[in-house]
Amino acid sequence: MIALLLRDLRIAFRAGGGFGLGLAFFLLVAVLVPLGVGPEGGTLARIAPGILWVGALLACLLSLDRIFALDFEDGSLDLLATAPIPLEGVVAVKALAHWLVTGLPLVIAAPVLGVLLHLPEAGYGWLVVSLLLGTPGLSAIGAFGAALTVGLKRGGLLLSLLVLPLYVPTLIFGAELVKRGAAGMAVQVPLLLLAGITLGAAALLPFASALALRINLR
Amino acid sequence: MEFIVSDLAVARGGICVLEGVSLRLAPGQALVLRGPNGIGKTTLMRTLAGLQPALRGTISAPPESIAYAAHADGLKSTLSVAENLGFWAAVHGMAGVEAAMARMNLTDLADRRAANLSAGQKRRLGLARLLVSGRPFWLLDEPTVSLDTASVALFAEVVRAHLASGGAALMATHIDLGLAEAGLLDLTPFKATGAVQAAQGFDEAFA
Amino acid sequence: MSLWEYANPKKFTETTARVLPVVVPLAGACLLAGLIWGFFFTPEDYKQGSTVKILFLHVPAAMMAVNAWIMMLVASLVWIVRRHHVSALAAKAAAPVGMTFTLVALVTGALWGQPMWGTWWEWDPRLTSFLILFLFYLGYIALWQAVENPDTAADLTGVLCVVGSVFAVLSRYAVKFWNQGLHQDSTIMKVGEKDPLDPAYYWPLIFCLAGVVLMFVALVLLRTVTEIRLRRLAVIEAREKFE
């Protein structure tokens, strides 16, 4: 399993691996929104939590189809399915690799983009916390969507259509956590619910994803 | 430690293509599958490897004893030969990457990225994976595609050594590997007549 | 005599042929009676005027929008556990019907909301939930259409339906948490509490509800039989090509 994680990370960081694309996309969203909305600091500060969360979510979505599609095309997935590690483990490790490559950089970059959007000072800590808690869930849910659509020729658009509704609870609680944190309100409820969804998704969805993969491989 | 298949029926796209397939593979034995294109050799191989369910019949093999080599080699083009092979060795919890490379004549290419290999070299790397899987039963689907004569001989030697050390191999191939001890199984008689349908248990056949 | 007998496509088709001539007129009669009674023979609301009468379409549609998804969930589970093809096809057949009910609920809700709240659309939790439900239907139907092999499609959509149900419920609570909302609570079950549904509206609404349920049953039965025939056709064609 560790070997699989290392391999996925190595591929992602080599040329053509797509590392940084999500991050660049996140930056673009944070630049384009003020250009569209207007430069008033008050407006931006009010919508900053939502924009940052939507941007992170879309940046995550961008690279989901790579989780399984490449391994499916070159036959690695067949071989992994017959290897001694359980397919559920393969899914979990690949979702983890996706998070390390896509989600974690977003978490680290988010405060910088928060500056661009005039996020209130009290919000920075909660922004990092919310993304740290939420983005692993996005990767786990995304891996499920990727597993459903892995055998399809035009799976990319369908993948977005399937995954985005599943992202709704994470988005709501994540953005709400930042909003409340920035306004100095109590954050316990969204914090716990966000953590709960991510933990639940990480614990249970690999089974559904592995099932979907097995269906797609036969 | 035997690989026994009895009365197997396999389907491709929901339609039964082969039925009544039975075979036995004991340690040290090799069996070559023959049959025209499209008869279902790959479907049979995938079913035997456990990637798709059989319509009927049983496959019995010791757990985790099958290594499957498909048309696609499962190589990552941005990883080097040694890294590709090392990954599969780690997945199977085995050592012996160096030895496997030496036996498939890949040692000189160890640091080359898989993207820069020729088709035949990729194939050799794909087959070297069998050596680091540590599994006794090899299922080989057209293993000699894009190999030159020397490489075919090299691979035949590897298979022979595998058999001598108590392994077994089931091959779908049109090229004579020169394995005198290999048995032959023609799949043509097992071509499905359409009597068995893809129905599952209940009286639910759609036609 | 087991319920599962009807999982046989032939038996299912035969039974449907016998049931439909009863269900279709009954659905039509109930709907017609409920709507005419509701629209023309009930008093107007002292606050809402005649706009309130859109509830005779809005409430049944909203109810079936959710119930259709629940039926799809049950059918998907039956397929996953018992591998009855008819069950998977029934889930497939119900999806567009459920999606249409969701759309009707949203549109009638907008028409009702405009005079009442002064806006066509409000990010109210109920409205938002239905919009999200609509997206779930969209994804489910798109997945059915994208996968070529019918059994693979049935398996994948089944898994999606089960996982999607969990997330749909989660979304419902998330949305409630996110915005407290303008939408009134459901009043139909509130007999004896404050702010109840006017008894004059009660019976016509019951007729409309029964009519919509029967209509849903009729549509799903009909569409399932169509799907069974399409499957049979595909099998025959494939076999001819094969030989």
PDB file of C-alpha atoms in Angstrom, chain C residues 2-237:
ATOM      1  CA  SER C   2     -44.293 -15.481  -3.722  1.00  0.00           C
ATOM      2  CA  LEU C   3     -43.935 -11.814  -4.468  1.00  0.00           C
ATOM      3  CA  TRP C   4     -40.722 -12.570  -6.316  1.00  0.00           C
ATOM      4  CA  GLU C   5     -42.697 -14.378  -8.997  1.00  0.00           C
ATOM      5  CA  TYR C   6     -43.401 -10.964 -10.475  1.00  0.00           C
ATOM      6  CA  ALA C   7     -39.683 -10.485 -10.963  1.00  0.00           C
ATOM      7  CA  ASN C   8     -40.022 -12.710 -13.996  1.00  0.00           C
ATOM      8  CA  PRO C   9     -40.219 -10.345 -16.989  1.00  0.00           C
ATOM      9  CA  LYS C  10     -42.898 -12.401 -18.724  1.00  0.00           C
ATOM     10  CA  LYS C  11     -45.079 -12.607 -15.642  1.00  0.00           C
ATOM     11  CA  PHE C  12     -44.505  -8.930 -14.948  1.00  0.00           C
ATOM     12  CA  THR C  13     -45.536  -7.938 -18.463  1.00  0.00           C
ATOM     13  CA  GLU C  14     -48.686 -10.070 -18.309  1.00  0.00           C
ATOM     14  CA  THR C  15     -49.692  -8.722 -14.928  1.00  0.00           C
ATOM     15  CA  THR C  16     -49.077  -5.155 -16.034  1.00  0.00           C
ATOM     16  CA  ALA C  17     -51.302  -5.697 -19.060  1.00  0.00           C
ATOM     17  CA  ARG C  18     -54.095  -6.699 -16.683  1.00  0.00           C
ATOM     18  CA  VAL C  19     -53.466  -4.013 -14.062  1.00  0.00           C
ATOM     19  CA  LEU C  20     -53.031  -0.986 -16.328  1.00  0.00           C
ATOM     20  CA  PRO C  21     -56.618  -0.846 -17.689  1.00  0.00           C
ATOM     21  CA  VAL C  22     -57.769  -0.475 -14.073  1.00  0.00           C
ATOM     22  CA  VAL C  23     -55.100   1.887 -12.788  1.00  0.00           C
ATOM     23  CA  VAL C  24     -55.120   4.381 -15.662  1.00  0.00           C
ATOM     24  CA  PRO C  25     -58.854   5.261 -15.524  1.00  0.00           C
ATOM     25  CA  LEU C  26     -58.740   5.298 -11.746  1.00  0.00           C
ATOM     26  CA  ALA C  27     -55.784   7.725 -11.780  1.00  0.00           C
ATOM     27  CA  GLY C  28     -57.555   9.918 -14.319  1.00  0.00           C
ATOM     28  CA  ALA C  29     -60.795   9.923 -12.344  1.00  0.00           C
ATOM     29  CA  CYS C  30     -59.080  10.772  -9.052  1.00  0.00           C
ATOM     30  CA  LEU C  31     -57.032  13.581 -10.586  1.00  0.00           C
ATOM     31  CA  LEU C  32     -59.972  15.030 -12.468  1.00  0.00           C
ATOM     32  CA  ALA C  33     -62.233  14.892  -9.434  1.00  0.00           C
ATOM     33  CA  GLY C  34     -59.593  16.310  -7.107  1.00  0.00           C
ATOM     34  CA  LEU C  35     -58.537  19.128  -9.434  1.00  0.00           C
ATOM     35  CA  ILE C  36     -62.066  20.215 -10.421  1.00  0.00           C
ATOM     36  CA  TRP C  37     -63.229  20.047  -6.830  1.00  0.00           C
ATOM     37  CA  GLY C  38     -60.140  21.834  -5.661  1.00  0.00           C
ATOM     38  CA  PHE C  39     -60.103  24.573  -8.292  1.00  0.00           C
ATOM     39  CA  PHE C  40     -63.797  25.402  -8.576  1.00  0.00           C
ATOM     40  CA  PHE C  41     -65.616  24.212  -5.470  1.00  0.00           C
ATOM     41  CA  THR C  42     -63.445  25.347  -2.593  1.00  0.00           C
ATOM     42  CA  PRO C  43     -63.436  28.732  -0.886  1.00  0.00           C
ATOM     43  CA  GLU C  44     -60.553  31.148  -1.512  1.00  0.00           C
ATOM     44  CA  ASP C  45     -58.001  31.733   1.160  1.00  0.00           C
ATOM     45  CA  TYR C  46     -58.488  35.023   3.042  1.00  0.00           C
ATOM     46  CA  LYS C  47     -54.791  35.860   2.754  1.00  0.00           C
ATOM     47  CA  GLN C  48     -53.628  34.060  -0.360  1.00  0.00           C
ATOM     48  CA  GLY C  49     -56.690  34.420  -2.615  1.00  0.00           C
ATOM     49  CA  SER C  50     -57.019  31.910  -5.436  1.00  0.00           C
ATOM     50  CA  THR C  51     -53.242  31.393  -5.766  1.00  0.00           C
ATOM     51  CA  VAL C  52     -53.437  28.984  -2.869  1.00  0.00           C
ATOM     52  CA  LYS C  53     -55.165  26.486  -5.115  1.00  0.00           C
ATOM     53  CA  ILE C  54     -51.905  25.679  -6.850  1.00  0.00           C
ATOM     54  CA  LEU C  55     -51.291  23.493  -3.826  1.00  0.00           C
ATOM     55  CA  PHE C  56     -53.430  20.815  -5.486  1.00  0.00           C
ATOM     56  CA  LEU C  57     -50.625  20.382  -8.000  1.00  0.00           C
ATOM     57  CA  HIS C  58     -47.691  21.471  -5.890  1.00  0.00           C
ATOM     58  CA  VAL C  59     -48.151  19.214  -2.864  1.00  0.00           C
ATOM     59  CA  PRO C  60     -48.758  15.950  -4.759  1.00  0.00           C
ATOM     60  CA  ALA C  61     -45.847  16.634  -7.117  1.00  0.00           C
ATOM     61  CA  ALA C  62     -43.493  17.427  -4.245  1.00  0.00           C
ATOM     62  CA  MET C  63     -44.567  14.299  -2.400  1.00  0.00           C
ATOM     63  CA  MET C  64     -44.001  12.078  -5.419  1.00  0.00           C
ATOM     64  CA  ALA C  65     -40.673  13.720  -6.211  1.00  0.00           C
ATOM     65  CA  VAL C  66     -39.337  12.322  -2.950  1.00  0.00           C
ATOM     66  CA  ASN C  67     -41.302   9.067  -3.012  1.00  0.00           C
ATOM     67  CA  ALA C  68     -40.090   8.245  -6.516  1.00  0.00           C
ATOM     68  CA  TRP C  69     -36.501   8.443  -5.298  1.00  0.00           C
ATOM     69  CA  ILE C  70     -37.347   6.214  -2.336  1.00  0.00           C
ATOM     70  CA  MET C  71     -38.931   3.728  -4.704  1.00  0.00           C
ATOM     71  CA  MET C  72     -35.781   3.817  -6.863  1.00  0.00           C
ATOM     72  CA  LEU C  73     -33.685   3.188  -3.763  1.00  0.00           C
ATOM     73  CA  VAL C  74     -35.782   0.149  -2.821  1.00  0.00           C
ATOM     74  CA  ALA C  75     -35.697  -1.160  -6.391  1.00  0.00           C
ATOM     75  CA  SER C  76     -31.919  -0.644  -6.573  1.00  0.00           C
ATOM     76  CA  LEU C  77     -31.412  -2.523  -3.317  1.00  0.00           C
ATOM     77  CA  VAL C  78     -33.577  -5.376  -4.584  1.00  0.00           C
ATOM     78  CA  TRP C  79     -31.462  -5.505  -7.741  1.00  0.00           C
ATOM     79  CA  ILE C  80     -28.185  -5.425  -5.837  1.00  0.00           C
ATOM     80  CA  VAL C  81     -29.267  -8.098  -3.370  1.00  0.00           C
ATOM     81  CA  ARG C  82     -31.518 -10.379  -5.408  1.00  0.00           C
ATOM     82  CA  ARG C  83     -30.410  -9.660  -8.991  1.00  0.00           C
ATOM     83  CA  HIS C  84     -33.897  -9.305 -10.452  1.00  0.00           C
ATOM     84  CA  HIS C  85     -33.517  -7.519 -13.761  1.00  0.00           C
ATOM     85  CA  VAL C  86     -37.052  -6.154 -13.616  1.00  0.00           C
ATOM     86  CA  SER C  87     -36.222  -4.356 -10.401  1.00  0.00           C
ATOM     87  CA  ALA C  88     -33.291  -2.525 -11.987  1.00  0.00           C
ATOM     88  CA  LEU C  89     -35.411  -1.625 -14.985  1.00  0.00           C
ATOM     89  CA  ALA C  90     -38.193  -0.335 -12.722  1.00  0.00           C
ATOM     90  CA  ALA C  91     -35.694   1.965 -11.019  1.00  0.00           C
ATOM     91  CA  LYS C  92     -34.534   3.153 -14.432  1.00  0.00           C
ATOM     92  CA  ALA C  93     -38.146   3.682 -15.519  1.00  0.00           C
ATOM     93  CA  ALA C  94     -39.052   5.668 -12.403  1.00  0.00           C
ATOM     94  CA  ALA C  95     -36.183   8.170 -12.652  1.00  0.00           C
ATOM     95  CA  PRO C  96     -37.513  10.444 -15.441  1.00  0.00           C
ATOM     96  CA  VAL C  97     -40.972  10.351 -13.858  1.00  0.00           C
ATOM     97  CA  GLY C  98     -39.540  11.396 -10.518  1.00  0.00           C
ATOM     98  CA  MET C  99     -37.446  14.085 -12.167  1.00  0.00           C
ATOM     99  CA  THR C 100     -40.537  15.475 -13.890  1.00  0.00           C
ATOM    100  CA  PHE C 101     -42.408  15.601 -10.575  1.00  0.00           C
ATOM    101  CA  THR C 102     -39.456  17.444  -9.061  1.00  0.00           C
ATOM    102  CA  LEU C 103     -39.569  19.940 -11.903  1.00  0.00           C
ATOM    103  CA  VAL C 104     -43.342  20.369 -11.516  1.00  0.00           C
ATOM    104  CA  ALA C 105     -42.920  20.946  -7.781  1.00  0.00           C
ATOM    105  CA  LEU C 106     -40.233  23.572  -8.454  1.00  0.00           C
ATOM    106  CA  VAL C 107     -42.192  25.389 -11.156  1.00  0.00           C
ATOM    107  CA  THR C 108     -45.485  25.415  -9.276  1.00  0.00           C
ATOM    108  CA  GLY C 109     -43.565  26.498  -6.208  1.00  0.00           C
ATOM    109  CA  ALA C 110     -42.114  29.443  -8.144  1.00  0.00           C
ATOM    110  CA  LEU C 111     -45.558  30.396  -9.454  1.00  0.00           C
ATOM    111  CA  TRP C 112     -46.911  30.243  -5.924  1.00  0.00           C
ATOM    112  CA  GLY C 113     -43.969  32.011  -4.400  1.00  0.00           C
ATOM    113  CA  GLN C 114     -44.092  35.009  -6.739  1.00  0.00           C
ATOM    114  CA  PRO C 115     -47.381  36.485  -5.400  1.00  0.00           C
ATOM    115  CA  MET C 116     -46.797  35.195  -1.863  1.00  0.00           C
ATOM    116  CA  TRP C 117     -43.185  36.082  -1.174  1.00  0.00           C
ATOM    117  CA  GLY C 118     -42.731  38.557  -4.002  1.00  0.00           C
ATOM    118  CA  THR C 119     -39.990  36.502  -5.630  1.00  0.00           C
ATOM    119  CA  TRP C 120     -39.832  33.676  -8.136  1.00  0.00           C
ATOM    120  CA  TRP C 121     -36.975  32.030  -6.392  1.00  0.00           C
ATOM    121  CA  GLU C 122     -35.830  32.051  -2.833  1.00  0.00           C
ATOM    122  CA  TRP C 123     -32.896  30.080  -1.434  1.00  0.00           C
ATOM    123  CA  ASP C 124     -35.208  28.500   1.026  1.00  0.00           C
ATOM    124  CA  PRO C 125     -34.147  25.113   2.411  1.00  0.00           C
ATOM    125  CA  ARG C 126     -37.086  23.254   0.895  1.00  0.00           C
ATOM    126  CA  LEU C 127     -36.655  24.829  -2.509  1.00  0.00           C
ATOM    127  CA  THR C 128     -32.921  24.309  -2.401  1.00  0.00           C
ATOM    128  CA  SER C 129     -33.343  20.678  -1.372  1.00  0.00           C
ATOM    129  CA  PHE C 130     -35.589  20.063  -4.338  1.00  0.00           C
ATOM    130  CA  LEU C 131     -33.122  21.715  -6.652  1.00  0.00           C
ATOM    131  CA  ILE C 132     -30.425  19.406  -5.293  1.00  0.00           C
ATOM    132  CA  LEU C 133     -32.755  16.421  -5.645  1.00  0.00           C
ATOM    133  CA  PHE C 134     -33.240  17.456  -9.266  1.00  0.00           C
ATOM    134  CA  LEU C 135     -29.449  17.325  -9.744  1.00  0.00           C
ATOM    135  CA  PHE C 136     -29.361  13.833  -8.228  1.00  0.00           C
ATOM    136  CA  TYR C 137     -32.019  12.674 -10.709  1.00  0.00           C
ATOM    137  CA  LEU C 138     -30.038  14.263 -13.533  1.00  0.00           C
ATOM    138  CA  GLY C 139     -26.833  12.453 -12.570  1.00  0.00           C
ATOM    139  CA  TYR C 140     -28.632   9.141 -12.108  1.00  0.00           C
ATOM    140  CA  ILE C 141     -30.278   9.316 -15.526  1.00  0.00           C
ATOM    141  CA  ALA C 142     -27.046  10.489 -17.185  1.00  0.00           C
ATOM    142  CA  LEU C 143     -25.174   7.490 -15.748  1.00  0.00           C
ATOM    143  CA  TRP C 144     -27.816   5.090 -17.077  1.00  0.00           C
ATOM    144  CA  GLN C 145     -27.430   6.606 -20.512  1.00  0.00           C
ATOM    145  CA  ALA C 146     -23.646   6.708 -20.488  1.00  0.00           C
ATOM    146  CA  VAL C 147     -22.989   3.033 -19.759  1.00  0.00           C
ATOM    147  CA  GLU C 148     -23.444   0.705 -22.699  1.00  0.00           C
ATOM    148  CA  ASN C 149     -23.725  -2.704 -21.065  1.00  0.00           C
ATOM    149  CA  PRO C 150     -27.169  -2.830 -19.424  1.00  0.00           C
ATOM    150  CA  ASP C 151     -26.125  -5.001 -16.475  1.00  0.00           C
ATOM    151  CA  THR C 152     -23.093  -2.815 -15.764  1.00  0.00           C
ATOM    152  CA  ALA C 153     -25.330   0.256 -15.985  1.00  0.00           C
ATOM    153  CA  ALA C 154     -27.813  -1.317 -13.573  1.00  0.00           C
ATOM    154  CA  ASP C 155     -25.041  -2.147 -11.092  1.00  0.00           C
ATOM    155  CA  LEU C 156     -23.393   1.266 -11.252  1.00  0.00           C
ATOM    156  CA  THR C 157     -26.625   3.244 -11.019  1.00  0.00           C
ATOM    157  CA  GLY C 158     -27.704   1.008  -8.150  1.00  0.00           C
ATOM    158  CA  VAL C 159     -24.556   1.848  -6.208  1.00  0.00           C
ATOM    159  CA  LEU C 160     -24.998   5.525  -7.090  1.00  0.00           C
ATOM    160  CA  CYS C 161     -28.609   5.465  -5.910  1.00  0.00           C
ATOM    161  CA  VAL C 162     -27.673   3.990  -2.519  1.00  0.00           C
ATOM    162  CA  VAL C 163     -24.742   6.355  -1.941  1.00  0.00           C
ATOM    163  CA  GLY C 164     -26.709   9.259  -3.392  1.00  0.00           C
ATOM    164  CA  SER C 165     -29.576   8.634  -0.978  1.00  0.00           C
ATOM    165  CA  VAL C 166     -27.263   9.010   1.984  1.00  0.00           C
ATOM    166  CA  PHE C 167     -25.886  12.254   0.582  1.00  0.00           C
ATOM    167  CA  ALA C 168     -29.372  13.501  -0.334  1.00  0.00           C
ATOM    168  CA  VAL C 169     -30.431  13.134   3.309  1.00  0.00           C
ATOM    169  CA  LEU C 170     -27.205  14.808   4.434  1.00  0.00           C
ATOM    170  CA  SER C 171     -27.811  17.653   1.992  1.00  0.00           C
ATOM    171  CA  ARG C 172     -31.334  18.071   3.313  1.00  0.00           C
ATOM    172  CA  TYR C 173     -30.013  18.649   6.836  1.00  0.00           C
ATOM    173  CA  ALA C 174     -27.103  20.746   5.618  1.00  0.00           C
ATOM    174  CA  VAL C 175     -29.446  23.028   3.712  1.00  0.00           C
ATOM    175  CA  LYS C 176     -31.769  23.332   6.701  1.00  0.00           C
ATOM    176  CA  PHE C 177     -28.808  24.350   8.791  1.00  0.00           C
ATOM    177  CA  TRP C 178     -27.650  26.780   6.145  1.00  0.00           C
ATOM    178  CA  ASN C 179     -30.849  28.819   5.903  1.00  0.00           C
ATOM    179  CA  GLN C 180     -33.916  28.785   8.094  1.00  0.00           C
ATOM    180  CA  GLY C 181     -36.269  29.652   5.262  1.00  0.00           C
ATOM    181  CA  LEU C 182     -39.632  31.108   4.312  1.00  0.00           C
ATOM    182  CA  HIS C 183     -41.453  27.965   3.283  1.00  0.00           C
ATOM    183  CA  GLN C 184     -44.316  26.976   5.536  1.00  0.00           C
ATOM    184  CA  ASP C 185     -44.190  23.598   7.181  1.00  0.00           C
ATOM    185  CA  SER C 186     -46.239  20.777   5.826  1.00  0.00           C
ATOM    186  CA  THR C 187     -49.776  21.138   7.194  1.00  0.00           C
ATOM    187  CA  ILE C 188     -51.481  18.056   5.899  1.00  0.00           C
ATOM    188  CA  MET C 189     -50.687  15.899   8.930  1.00  0.00           C
ATOM    189  CA  LYS C 190     -51.366  18.709  11.406  1.00  0.00           C
ATOM    190  CA  VAL C 191     -55.010  18.041  12.144  1.00  0.00           C
ATOM    191  CA  GLY C 192     -55.744  19.486  15.572  1.00  0.00           C
ATOM    192  CA  GLU C 193     -52.609  21.612  15.773  1.00  0.00           C
ATOM    193  CA  LYS C 194     -52.368  25.306  15.181  1.00  0.00           C
ATOM    194  CA  ASP C 195     -52.402  26.593  11.627  1.00  0.00           C
ATOM    195  CA  PRO C 196     -54.006  23.463  10.166  1.00  0.00           C
ATOM    196  CA  LEU C 197     -54.982  22.845   6.583  1.00  0.00           C
ATOM    197  CA  ASP C 198     -58.516  24.114   5.969  1.00  0.00           C
ATOM    198  CA  PRO C 199     -60.880  21.102   6.070  1.00  0.00           C
ATOM    199  CA  ALA C 200     -62.486  22.340   2.863  1.00  0.00           C
ATOM    200  CA  TYR C 201     -59.166  21.661   1.115  1.00  0.00           C
ATOM    201  CA  TYR C 202     -58.545  18.350   2.771  1.00  0.00           C
ATOM    202  CA  TRP C 203     -60.612  15.983   0.647  1.00  0.00           C
ATOM    203  CA  PRO C 204     -59.849  17.417  -2.785  1.00  0.00           C
ATOM    204  CA  LEU C 205     -56.167  17.282  -1.846  1.00  0.00           C
ATOM    205  CA  ILE C 206     -56.504  13.644  -0.801  1.00  0.00           C
ATOM    206  CA  PHE C 207     -58.041  12.907  -4.204  1.00  0.00           C
ATOM    207  CA  CYS C 208     -55.193  14.669  -5.961  1.00  0.00           C
ATOM    208  CA  LEU C 209     -52.618  12.775  -3.914  1.00  0.00           C
ATOM    209  CA  ALA C 210     -54.270   9.442  -4.691  1.00  0.00           C
ATOM    210  CA  GLY C 211     -54.513  10.386  -8.356  1.00  0.00           C
ATOM    211  CA  VAL C 212     -50.833  11.288  -8.578  1.00  0.00           C
ATOM    212  CA  VAL C 213     -49.768   8.090  -6.795  1.00  0.00           C
ATOM    213  CA  LEU C 214     -51.860   6.029  -9.205  1.00  0.00           C
ATOM    214  CA  MET C 215     -50.484   7.983 -12.144  1.00  0.00           C
ATOM    215  CA  PHE C 216     -46.962   7.307 -10.943  1.00  0.00           C
ATOM    216  CA  VAL C 217     -47.710   3.592 -10.617  1.00  0.00           C
ATOM    217  CA  ALA C 218     -49.210   3.500 -14.099  1.00  0.00           C
ATOM    218  CA  LEU C 219     -46.310   5.379 -15.681  1.00  0.00           C
ATOM    219  CA  VAL C 220     -43.667   3.278 -13.971  1.00  0.00           C
ATOM    220  CA  LEU C 221     -45.399   0.019 -14.900  1.00  0.00           C
ATOM    221  CA  LEU C 222     -45.725   1.122 -18.504  1.00  0.00           C
ATOM    222  CA  ARG C 223     -42.155   2.343 -18.729  1.00  0.00           C
ATOM    223  CA  THR C 224     -40.812  -0.789 -17.058  1.00  0.00           C
ATOM    224  CA  VAL C 225     -42.594  -2.960 -19.602  1.00  0.00           C
ATOM    225  CA  THR C 226     -41.124  -0.807 -22.366  1.00  0.00           C
ATOM    226  CA  GLU C 227     -37.658  -1.295 -20.873  1.00  0.00           C
ATOM    227  CA  ILE C 228     -38.233  -5.059 -20.651  1.00  0.00           C
ATOM    228  CA  ARG C 229     -39.209  -5.130 -24.321  1.00  0.00           C
ATOM    229  CA  LEU C 230     -36.154  -3.061 -25.265  1.00  0.00           C
ATOM    230  CA  ARG C 231     -33.929  -5.487 -23.370  1.00  0.00           C
ATOM    231  CA  ARG C 232     -35.567  -8.441 -25.071  1.00  0.00           C
ATOM    232  CA  LEU C 233     -35.035  -6.785 -28.444  1.00  0.00           C
ATOM    233  CA  ALA C 234     -31.373  -6.130 -27.643  1.00  0.00           C
ATOM    234  CA  VAL C 235     -30.835  -9.758 -26.632  1.00  0.00           C
ATOM    235  CA  ILE C 236     -32.464 -11.014 -29.827  1.00  0.00           C
ATOM    236  CA  GLU C 237     -30.408  -8.649 -31.975  1.00  0.00           C
TER     237      GLU C 237
END
